[in-house]
Amino acid sequence: MAANDILVVVGTPLPQPKKSSLAADSSRRPHPTRDLEASTALHGLVKDEHGRRRFHGAFTGGFSAGYYNTVGSSEGWTPSEFVSSRNNRSNIKSSRPEDFMDEEDKQMLSDATRITATDDFGASGSAQRDLERKRATAMNMQASGSVLGALSDNMIDDLIVPTSESIGARLLKRMGWKPGQGIGPRVSRQQRYSKANLSSDDNVPANVTFAPVDSAIIVFTNKSNHFGLGFNPHKDAPEFGVSAHAQSESRYLSGADSGVTRSKLGFGLLNDSEDDEDDDNVFGSGSNYRHQVRMEKDMDSAVSLNKRRKSSHGSIPSSNSKSASALMYCSDGRPPLTGFLLVAVKTQDPKWYTAPIVPSNFTPRHTFSSNGKTTSSTKQHGWSKLTADDRALVLGETPIDAPRRSVFEYISSENKNRLDGALGFVLDVEGEKHLRKDHWEVPTIEKSAAEAALQGFIPFSDDVSKQQRYKQYLNIQAGQSAEKIEMVQGFSGEDMNKELNEFKSQAAKAAEMGMFGPLTRSMADFYPNKLLCKRFNVADPHPEHKDVGPDTAKDLLDKATMDSMLMERSSARFSLSRETLVSTENEASSITGLLDDGTMPEMEQEQAGSPIQVPQERPPMDIFKAIFDDSDSGSDSDVDMDADASAITMAPSQLINPTSEAIAKEQDKGDVAVVTQMMENGLEGASAIPFRPIFTKRTNRPTRSPSPRAGSPNQAPKIDLRRLDDRARDEGSEAESDDAHIGPRLDLSEHRTTTKSAGRALSRKTSSTGADTHHHPSTDQEIGPGCFTLSSRSHNRDSSEEFIGPPVAPTGAMEYTFSTVEESGRSGQRRKEAEDRDHKARRESRSSKRHESLGSRKDESEHSRSRRSRSERSSGSHRRSLSVEYTASKSRRHTEVESNHSAASADSDEHEHLAEARRSDGSLSAWKSSKRARAADDRVGDRQDAESRSDRARKDRTSTRRHKDRRSRPNDRDGELDRGRSSSNRRHKHSRTEGEPSRRDGRDRDRTQGHSRDRHAKAREDEDDSDGVWVEKEVAGAWAEKESEAPDSADFAQAAVSSRSRPRAAAFF
Amino acid sequence: MPPRPTMSIAATLAAHRKKTSIINKYQPIGQAGAATGGGGSAGNTTYSSSGTTISSGQTVAPPKRPLYTSSSQAPPTPAAKKPKPSTTTAPPESLPVYLDQVVSDATGSQVNACQYNTTGEYILTGGVDRTVRLWNPDTGFCIKTYEAHGWEVLDLAVSPENGKFASCGGDRTVFLWDVMSGMTIRRFTGHTQRINTVDFNEEGTVLASGSYDTTIRLWDCRSQLRAPIQILEEPKDSITSIKIKGSDLLAGSVDGSIRIYDIRMGTIITDQIFEPVTSVSFSKDGNCVLASSLDDTLRLMDRANGTMLNAYKGHTNNKYKIRSCLSNSDAYVLSGSEDGNIYIWDLLEGEVVHKVTAHSKIVSAIDYHPKQDRMCSASVDGSIKTWSTRPVGS
């Protein structure tokens, strides 16, 4: 600022602001004085430490409330000092709220306090106090429940009279008033008490006067608001009603005795009494009002008061008290509403007029004249009678030439009259007729009704003549009789009418009754549930009725239901096994003539006597028991397998081969005692060679001398022969053509059998090879339930094979047959050779099987099965070449099954085995197979030596069992027959697999051990294998087979594995 | 006119009548006997059994006049006037018209069903208090109270061996109770509406229940089947009453028809009566069906051909289900009424023989003692009373 600047300064100069006083020293505690100085200096405004002006509200100081925003003073706020109370105790005064109030607060406090008169001041105050005391007394009495208690509480209060009385009270006392008395001139006793009390106190002199009843003064308030009567605007918002309440409280007395008090109180007051919250509604107060009125009437107090007032007013003379009191009541005998007065001068009564006199002939309701005549009123107006035509006539109009409107207009007057007479009762035109004494009318009823009434109940049984008339009447009405009703003697027309009407009503009733019957009845079929019939002990009325409604509960006892359930189950099982078989089928291998053990002649002899049956069902349980009983001997039992399998699955498709064999046998040997032709249907396709199941007596068989016939047509390779042939062709030697897989063409049952038989064959093979023992020289006998004797075509040995199998020829079998035929046609020579082989193999297998079968245990069969399957797998090729073998093997199997006596023609068998093996191993080189076979043989030998190997052990078991069985169970044949019957097909598939001996042996062993270890164990564990288990096993077997499908190299590997696992397996044994 | 098959029934009933030694109001009619015989020999196989009854009756008694006289018959000979039965005259001896015991006074709640057990020793009642009570009718002592119902009890049925009983009601469940333990043995659920009526078959093996849902369900008491044995769905409207006799299941429905399910024959016989049927019962011989309907009428229908044998009027029943029954002798028809009285009709004459002033309100249920001439009645006013043929004290 330059010095030469001229500054004009107006007003007080601003003080120099301290530098950053606000900003820098924000933490500094504001000093009121200093700030004051500053702010005062500036604006006289209060600021906080941040320099913001503090606003306290427009009405509480604005920006300058308090002492500059503090509670302090110019000296600052200082708390009261601590003062020890030790010495000056008395000086200590407790702090009151006022001590902490500033002047403003005190001002507000003083504004709030109002100066009011004390209770003692004024008459109303004393009265209120009295009432309060009374109320307290009453309450105490109520609470304590006894007068004494109440007294004891209030005695002192009663005794101690307040020293200061209101001036009014003092004045009243001067005037002679005493507390407890009413105010007013003394009254006579009559006036004092109500009439009821009068009688009790008669001895009081009449001139004695009494003080009036002390009653609260009724103060009537003007209704200054616009609310409805009894409406309390503060009911739900009491906070707004405080002032009003206080007002009313101050103005009115609240009663001690609510009833009485209320009765004294004005109507509007009722809402204010706080102890009657419940009544605080419009209706409640209404009832209170009523109550009040009644109370007043009873107590008569209001009246007296009014009386007094009136008398004091002097407007009504006292002599008129009676009329005055009368005036107090309204015309209905009630006192007027509070706040209302009855008028003194009555208004003039309205004028009453007497009711007009009703003429005596007046009837209060309108009646139509009974005779149909127009009433008088209508008579007066003549027009009603005139029709349009009449009017036209009257008017002289020319009538319109129109056709007449009614039929009656065509009728002559004569006839009209007659008609009127006839229809009179209906039209009721002639009313006069009724008046005539002798006239009567016949009421009509409908004809059908009359008939019905006649059918129904006939009343008037007590008056027969009347009943007769009734019937006559009905007959007439029904048109059944032409007579007329005549006047009954002694009857007036009236009587007749009466009776006839009665008849009519009776007839109607009877008709109603008669109505029920065929028309109202309907019948329908009712199909009671079977259970219901059972419960009601009645036969099913509709046995043919099958339909069961959806709503009705399913009949659990229904046989059909059960059957269907069973079917479901079995079919499911069947399908499962079927799958298994299919899977294994491809691997099923034909077994070329490794098995050549013929049946033992002795055994055959023994068996020969067995009955020839062809049961088709599962063999009885005891057979199974017999078979499965010893679990110790561990030979593989094909029979078991077969039996079980056949029992489990459907055995039907298994018989074709047996048939052919049987035929062959028959042809070959010609010594068949009994030939039963079976399954002709199944064989139809085989036109060239009829297959017939042949039953051969066992007795004949063993004696038969082996008559080898090569290439008997029946023995033609049966399954997959074509392929076999091809292979054979390709390889140039039948022996080596075994590779082909027969599978796909085989039907289910065949598959199944194949697998099993394969397994069996395996076992058999093993046994036969291993044990090398049992080659049955002569005949193959398969003893099945049906005792089919099938002549094996291969006749290296003469063997008559008895085939066991169900006589059912399934389609698969058919197919089989066909192929067989073809085969046979094609390659007789090959066949021959094969047959030879087969035969041997068969025999072998037979023997082994025999062992197995005889010693059949479940576990064994398990073994065999698995083995079989494996063998099948491995020997799929064999199958082909062994089409012949099939039969052979089949028969073999059967033979095994049946013939316990397996005369083990071992040697040749052995060779055969080898040969077969070599041959059968079509896919591999012959040497390989032979080698393997040899190896197998060796192994077998080893096995025999060392029992530790399971295979061997098994085989041993088998063999031993075989022997044992042979010895011990010569008659088992039958049971086995049964079993075998069903499983013949299987069996021959078996035999197929059996055809390849040694090689399979090896493989089998391995596989068996490798895969069926567990199965072994399992089989052992559950001797009573259920079907399901069987199936399971089969599956396992199939699996095993699959595995074994691996190339031969794999076989070796497997062998290794198996050899490793062998000990384990052996452990089972 | 050919003799009507109903005549055999009438004769049967007349025989019953005679058995009960009622004043024979019927004078013999010459043709009546022949007609009766004709009726019996008419080859109506249905009534072969009753035919034997008739013949035996005829040997003892003069031939009764049939209930129906066909027009082809000769007119009956005049006879003395039959004394008109009236309520003023003394009731027939066998009528239980005298108050025997007030089992329960009118303080209780409405009773819907009362039922003697098969021996008549006890009374079972059920009502809107959702309980079933077992009473001693002689002393009026409440022996047991069965509580399980959640809704009012509408009907009861006692099993033939008296060991069990069934109750039904608003809770759409049939309760099968054990009398001794007071527990429910079975609860049959399946109805979709309240169940109006329940009854056992004669062996107690099947329970039939009729419901507002218009179905009859047959429940098996023997097995543990939860589902009904069979559901009968022919009725078009609420089932009000079911009675089983032999192999006949009789059902009355609001659709105005009476149905007889003949399980033995496998037929449903439907008789239309065009009025809502509230109560049905078989006569003792099973040849007649008594049906109450809401037109103030009871009808006695012939089971054989559906004709109405008689109609009984005089009482009031046009709103409520009121049970009716026949006396043991089949001589009288009894029914409650909405005017609080019990009306007793002569079965043959169709006249009110006696009117028992029983209750202050609707007589909802009556049941005739199975062996003696007694009956029990229950009312909407909650009272249960028994009645006997003699005044108390005599």
CSV table of N, CA, C and O in Angstrom, one decimal, chain A residues 101-164:
chain,number,residue,atom,x,y,z
A,101,MET,N,-29.3,-26.0,35.5
A,101,MET,CA,-30.0,-25.3,34.4
A,101,MET,C,-29.4,-23.9,34.2
A,101,MET,O,-29.0,-23.3,35.2
A,102,ASP,N,-29.4,-23.6,33.0
A,102,ASP,CA,-29.0,-22.2,32.9
A,102,ASP,C,-30.3,-21.3,32.9
A,102,ASP,O,-31.4,-21.8,33.2
A,103,GLU,N,-30.2,-20.1,32.7
A,103,GLU,CA,-31.3,-19.3,32.9
A,103,GLU,C,-32.4,-19.6,31.9
A,103,GLU,O,-33.6,-19.5,32.2
A,104,GLU,N,-31.9,-19.9,30.7
A,104,GLU,CA,-32.9,-20.2,29.7
A,104,GLU,C,-33.8,-21.4,30.2
A,104,GLU,O,-35.0,-21.4,30.1
A,105,ASP,N,-33.1,-22.4,30.6
A,105,ASP,CA,-33.8,-23.6,31.1
A,105,ASP,C,-34.7,-23.2,32.2
A,105,ASP,O,-35.9,-23.7,32.3
A,106,LYS,N,-34.2,-22.4,33.1
A,106,LYS,CA,-35.0,-22.0,34.2
A,106,LYS,C,-36.2,-21.3,33.8
A,106,LYS,O,-37.3,-21.4,34.3
A,107,GLN,N,-36.0,-20.5,32.8
A,107,GLN,CA,-37.1,-19.7,32.2
A,107,GLN,C,-38.2,-20.7,31.7
A,107,GLN,O,-39.4,-20.6,32.0
A,108,MET,N,-37.7,-21.7,31.0
A,108,MET,CA,-38.6,-22.7,30.4
A,108,MET,C,-39.3,-23.4,31.6
A,108,MET,O,-40.5,-23.7,31.5
A,109,LEU,N,-38.6,-23.7,32.6
A,109,LEU,CA,-39.2,-24.4,33.7
A,109,LEU,C,-40.2,-23.5,34.4
A,109,LEU,O,-41.3,-24.0,34.7
A,110,SER,N,-39.9,-22.3,34.5
A,110,SER,CA,-40.9,-21.4,35.2
A,110,SER,C,-42.1,-21.3,34.3
A,110,SER,O,-43.2,-21.2,34.8
A,111,ASP,N,-41.9,-21.3,33.0
A,111,ASP,CA,-43.0,-21.2,32.1
A,111,ASP,C,-43.9,-22.4,32.3
A,111,ASP,O,-45.1,-22.3,32.2
A,112,ALA,N,-43.3,-23.5,32.5
A,112,ALA,CA,-44.0,-24.7,32.5
A,112,ALA,C,-44.8,-24.8,33.8
A,112,ALA,O,-45.9,-25.4,33.9
A,113,THR,N,-44.3,-24.4,34.8
A,113,THR,CA,-45.0,-24.5,36.1
A,113,THR,C,-46.2,-23.6,36.1
A,113,THR,O,-46.1,-22.4,35.8
A,114,ARG,N,-47.3,-24.1,36.6
A,114,ARG,CA,-48.5,-23.3,36.7
A,114,ARG,C,-49.0,-23.2,38.1
A,114,ARG,O,-48.9,-24.2,38.8
A,115,ILE,N,-49.5,-22.2,38.4
A,115,ILE,CA,-50.0,-22.1,39.8
A,115,ILE,C,-51.4,-22.5,39.8
A,115,ILE,O,-52.3,-22.1,39.1
A,116,THR,N,-51.6,-23.5,40.7
A,116,THR,CA,-53.0,-24.0,40.8
A,116,THR,C,-53.4,-24.0,42.3
A,116,THR,O,-52.5,-24.0,43.2
A,117,ALA,N,-54.6,-24.1,42.5
A,117,ALA,CA,-55.1,-24.2,43.9
A,117,ALA,C,-54.8,-25.5,44.5
A,117,ALA,O,-54.8,-26.5,43.8
A,118,THR,N,-54.5,-25.6,45.7
A,118,THR,CA,-54.3,-26.9,46.3
A,118,THR,C,-55.6,-27.6,46.5
A,118,THR,O,-56.7,-27.1,46.3
A,119,ASP,N,-55.4,-28.8,46.9
A,119,ASP,CA,-56.6,-29.7,47.1
A,119,ASP,C,-57.5,-29.1,48.1
A,119,ASP,O,-58.7,-29.2,48.1
A,120,ASP,N,-56.8,-28.6,49.1
A,120,ASP,CA,-57.7,-28.1,50.2
A,120,ASP,C,-58.5,-26.9,49.9
A,120,ASP,O,-59.4,-26.5,50.6
A,121,PHE,N,-58.0,-26.2,48.8
A,121,PHE,CA,-58.7,-25.0,48.5
A,121,PHE,C,-60.0,-25.2,47.8
A,121,PHE,O,-60.1,-25.9,46.8
A,122,GLY,N,-61.0,-24.6,48.4
A,122,GLY,CA,-62.3,-24.7,47.7
A,122,GLY,C,-63.1,-25.9,48.1
A,122,GLY,O,-62.6,-26.9,48.5
A,123,ALA,N,-64.4,-25.8,47.9
A,123,ALA,CA,-65.3,-26.9,48.3
A,123,ALA,C,-65.1,-28.1,47.4
A,123,ALA,O,-65.1,-29.2,47.8
A,124,SER,N,-64.9,-27.8,46.1
A,124,SER,CA,-64.8,-28.9,45.2
A,124,SER,C,-63.6,-29.7,45.6
A,124,SER,O,-63.6,-30.9,45.5
A,125,GLY,N,-62.6,-29.0,46.0
A,125,GLY,CA,-61.4,-29.8,46.4
A,125,GLY,C,-61.7,-30.7,47.5
A,125,GLY,O,-61.3,-31.9,47.5
A,126,SER,N,-62.3,-30.2,48.5
A,126,SER,CA,-62.6,-31.1,49.6
A,126,SER,C,-63.5,-32.2,49.2
A,126,SER,O,-63.3,-33.4,49.6
A,127,ALA,N,-64.5,-31.9,48.4
A,127,ALA,CA,-65.4,-33.0,48.0
A,127,ALA,C,-64.6,-34.0,47.2
A,127,ALA,O,-64.8,-35.2,47.4
A,128,GLN,N,-63.7,-33.5,46.4
A,128,GLN,CA,-63.0,-34.5,45.6
A,128,GLN,C,-62.1,-35.3,46.5
A,128,GLN,O,-62.0,-36.5,46.3
A,129,ARG,N,-61.6,-34.6,47.5
A,129,ARG,CA,-60.7,-35.4,48.4
A,129,ARG,C,-61.5,-36.5,49.1
A,129,ARG,O,-61.1,-37.6,49.3
A,130,ASP,N,-62.7,-36.1,49.5
A,130,ASP,CA,-63.6,-37.0,50.2
A,130,ASP,C,-63.9,-38.2,49.3
A,130,ASP,O,-63.8,-39.4,49.7
A,131,LEU,N,-64.2,-37.9,48.1
A,131,LEU,CA,-64.5,-39.0,47.1
A,131,LEU,C,-63.2,-39.8,46.9
A,131,LEU,O,-63.3,-41.1,46.8
A,132,GLU,N,-62.1,-39.2,46.8
A,132,GLU,CA,-60.9,-40.0,46.6
A,132,GLU,C,-60.7,-40.9,47.8
A,132,GLU,O,-60.4,-42.1,47.6
A,133,ARG,N,-61.0,-40.4,49.0
A,133,ARG,CA,-60.8,-41.3,50.1
A,133,ARG,C,-61.8,-42.4,50.1
A,133,ARG,O,-61.5,-43.6,50.3
A,134,LYS,N,-63.0,-42.1,49.7
A,134,LYS,CA,-64.0,-43.2,49.6
A,134,LYS,C,-63.6,-44.2,48.6
A,134,LYS,O,-63.7,-45.4,48.8
A,135,ARG,N,-63.1,-43.7,47.5
A,135,ARG,CA,-62.7,-44.7,46.5
A,135,ARG,C,-61.5,-45.6,47.0
A,135,ARG,O,-61.5,-46.8,46.8
A,136,ALA,N,-60.6,-44.9,47.6
A,136,ALA,CA,-59.5,-45.7,48.2
A,136,ALA,C,-60.0,-46.7,49.2
A,136,ALA,O,-59.6,-47.9,49.2
A,137,THR,N,-61.0,-46.3,50.0
A,137,THR,CA,-61.5,-47.2,50.9
A,137,THR,C,-62.2,-48.4,50.2
A,137,THR,O,-61.9,-49.6,50.6
A,138,ALA,N,-62.9,-48.1,49.2
A,138,ALA,CA,-63.6,-49.1,48.5
A,138,ALA,C,-62.5,-50.1,47.9
A,138,ALA,O,-62.7,-51.3,48.0
A,139,MET,N,-61.5,-49.5,47.3
A,139,MET,CA,-60.5,-50.3,46.7
A,139,MET,C,-59.8,-51.2,47.7
A,139,MET,O,-59.5,-52.3,47.5
A,140,ASN,N,-59.5,-50.6,48.8
A,140,ASN,CA,-58.9,-51.3,49.9
A,140,ASN,C,-59.8,-52.5,50.3
A,140,ASN,O,-59.3,-53.6,50.6
A,141,MET,N,-61.0,-52.1,50.5
A,141,MET,CA,-61.9,-53.2,50.9
A,141,MET,C,-61.9,-54.3,49.9
A,141,MET,O,-62.0,-55.5,50.2
A,142,GLN,N,-61.9,-53.9,48.7
A,142,GLN,CA,-61.9,-54.9,47.6
A,142,GLN,C,-60.7,-55.7,47.7
A,142,GLN,O,-60.7,-57.0,47.6
A,143,ALA,N,-59.5,-55.0,47.9
A,143,ALA,CA,-58.3,-55.7,47.9
A,143,ALA,C,-58.1,-56.6,49.1
A,143,ALA,O,-57.7,-57.8,49.0
A,144,SER,N,-58.5,-56.1,50.2
A,144,SER,CA,-58.3,-56.9,51.4
A,144,SER,C,-59.4,-57.9,51.6
A,144,SER,O,-59.2,-58.9,52.2
A,145,GLY,N,-60.5,-57.6,51.0
A,145,GLY,CA,-61.6,-58.6,51.0
A,145,GLY,C,-62.4,-58.5,52.3
A,145,GLY,O,-63.3,-59.3,52.5
A,146,SER,N,-62.0,-57.7,53.2
A,146,SER,CA,-62.8,-57.6,54.4
A,146,SER,C,-63.0,-56.2,54.8
A,146,SER,O,-62.1,-55.3,54.6
A,147,VAL,N,-64.0,-56.0,55.5
A,147,VAL,CA,-64.3,-54.6,55.9
A,147,VAL,C,-63.3,-54.2,57.0
A,147,VAL,O,-62.8,-53.1,57.0
A,148,LEU,N,-63.0,-55.2,57.8
A,148,LEU,CA,-62.0,-54.9,58.8
A,148,LEU,C,-60.7,-54.4,58.3
A,148,LEU,O,-60.2,-53.4,58.7
A,149,GLY,N,-60.3,-55.1,57.3
A,149,GLY,CA,-59.0,-54.7,56.7
A,149,GLY,C,-59.1,-53.3,56.2
A,149,GLY,O,-58.2,-52.5,56.4
A,150,ALA,N,-60.2,-53.1,55.5
A,150,ALA,CA,-60.3,-51.8,55.0
A,150,ALA,C,-60.3,-50.7,56.1
A,150,ALA,O,-59.7,-49.7,56.0
A,151,LEU,N,-61.0,-51.1,57.1
A,151,LEU,CA,-61.1,-50.2,58.2
A,151,LEU,C,-59.8,-49.9,58.8
A,151,LEU,O,-59.4,-48.7,59.1
A,152,SER,N,-59.1,-50.9,59.0
A,152,SER,CA,-57.8,-50.7,59.7
A,152,SER,C,-56.9,-49.8,58.9
A,152,SER,O,-56.2,-49.0,59.4
A,153,ASP,N,-57.1,-50.0,57.6
A,153,ASP,CA,-56.2,-49.1,56.8
A,153,ASP,C,-56.7,-47.6,56.8
A,153,ASP,O,-55.9,-46.7,56.8
A,154,ASN,N,-58.0,-47.5,56.9
A,154,ASN,CA,-58.5,-46.1,56.7
A,154,ASN,C,-59.0,-45.5,58.0
A,154,ASN,O,-59.6,-44.4,57.9
A,155,MET,N,-58.9,-46.2,59.0
A,155,MET,CA,-59.4,-45.7,60.3
A,155,MET,C,-58.8,-44.4,60.6
A,155,MET,O,-59.5,-43.4,60.9
A,156,ILE,N,-57.5,-44.3,60.4
A,156,ILE,CA,-56.8,-43.1,60.8
A,156,ILE,C,-57.3,-42.0,59.9
A,156,ILE,O,-57.6,-40.9,60.3
A,157,ASP,N,-57.4,-42.3,58.6
A,157,ASP,CA,-57.8,-41.3,57.7
A,157,ASP,C,-59.2,-40.7,58.1
A,157,ASP,O,-59.5,-39.5,58.0
A,158,ASP,N,-60.0,-41.7,58.5
A,158,ASP,CA,-61.3,-41.3,58.8
A,158,ASP,C,-61.3,-40.4,60.1
A,158,ASP,O,-62.1,-39.5,60.3
A,159,LEU,N,-60.5,-40.9,61.0
A,159,LEU,CA,-60.5,-40.2,62.3
A,159,LEU,C,-59.9,-38.8,62.2
A,159,LEU,O,-60.4,-37.8,62.8
A,160,ILE,N,-58.9,-38.7,61.4
A,160,ILE,CA,-58.2,-37.4,61.3
A,160,ILE,C,-59.0,-36.6,60.4
A,160,ILE,O,-59.0,-36.9,59.2
A,161,VAL,N,-59.5,-35.6,60.9
A,161,VAL,CA,-60.2,-34.7,60.0
A,161,VAL,C,-59.3,-33.6,59.5
A,161,VAL,O,-58.5,-33.1,60.3
A,162,PRO,N,-59.3,-33.3,58.3
A,162,PRO,CA,-58.4,-32.2,57.8
A,162,PRO,C,-58.7,-30.9,58.5
A,162,PRO,O,-59.8,-30.6,58.8
A,163,THR,N,-57.6,-30.3,58.9
A,163,THR,CA,-57.8,-29.1,59.7
A,163,THR,C,-58.4,-28.0,58.9
A,163,THR,O,-59.2,-27.2,59.4
A,164,SER,N,-58.0,-28.0,57.7
A,164,SER,CA,-58.5,-26.8,56.9
A,164,SER,C,-59.7,-27.3,56.1
A,164,SER,O,-59.6,-28.2,55.3
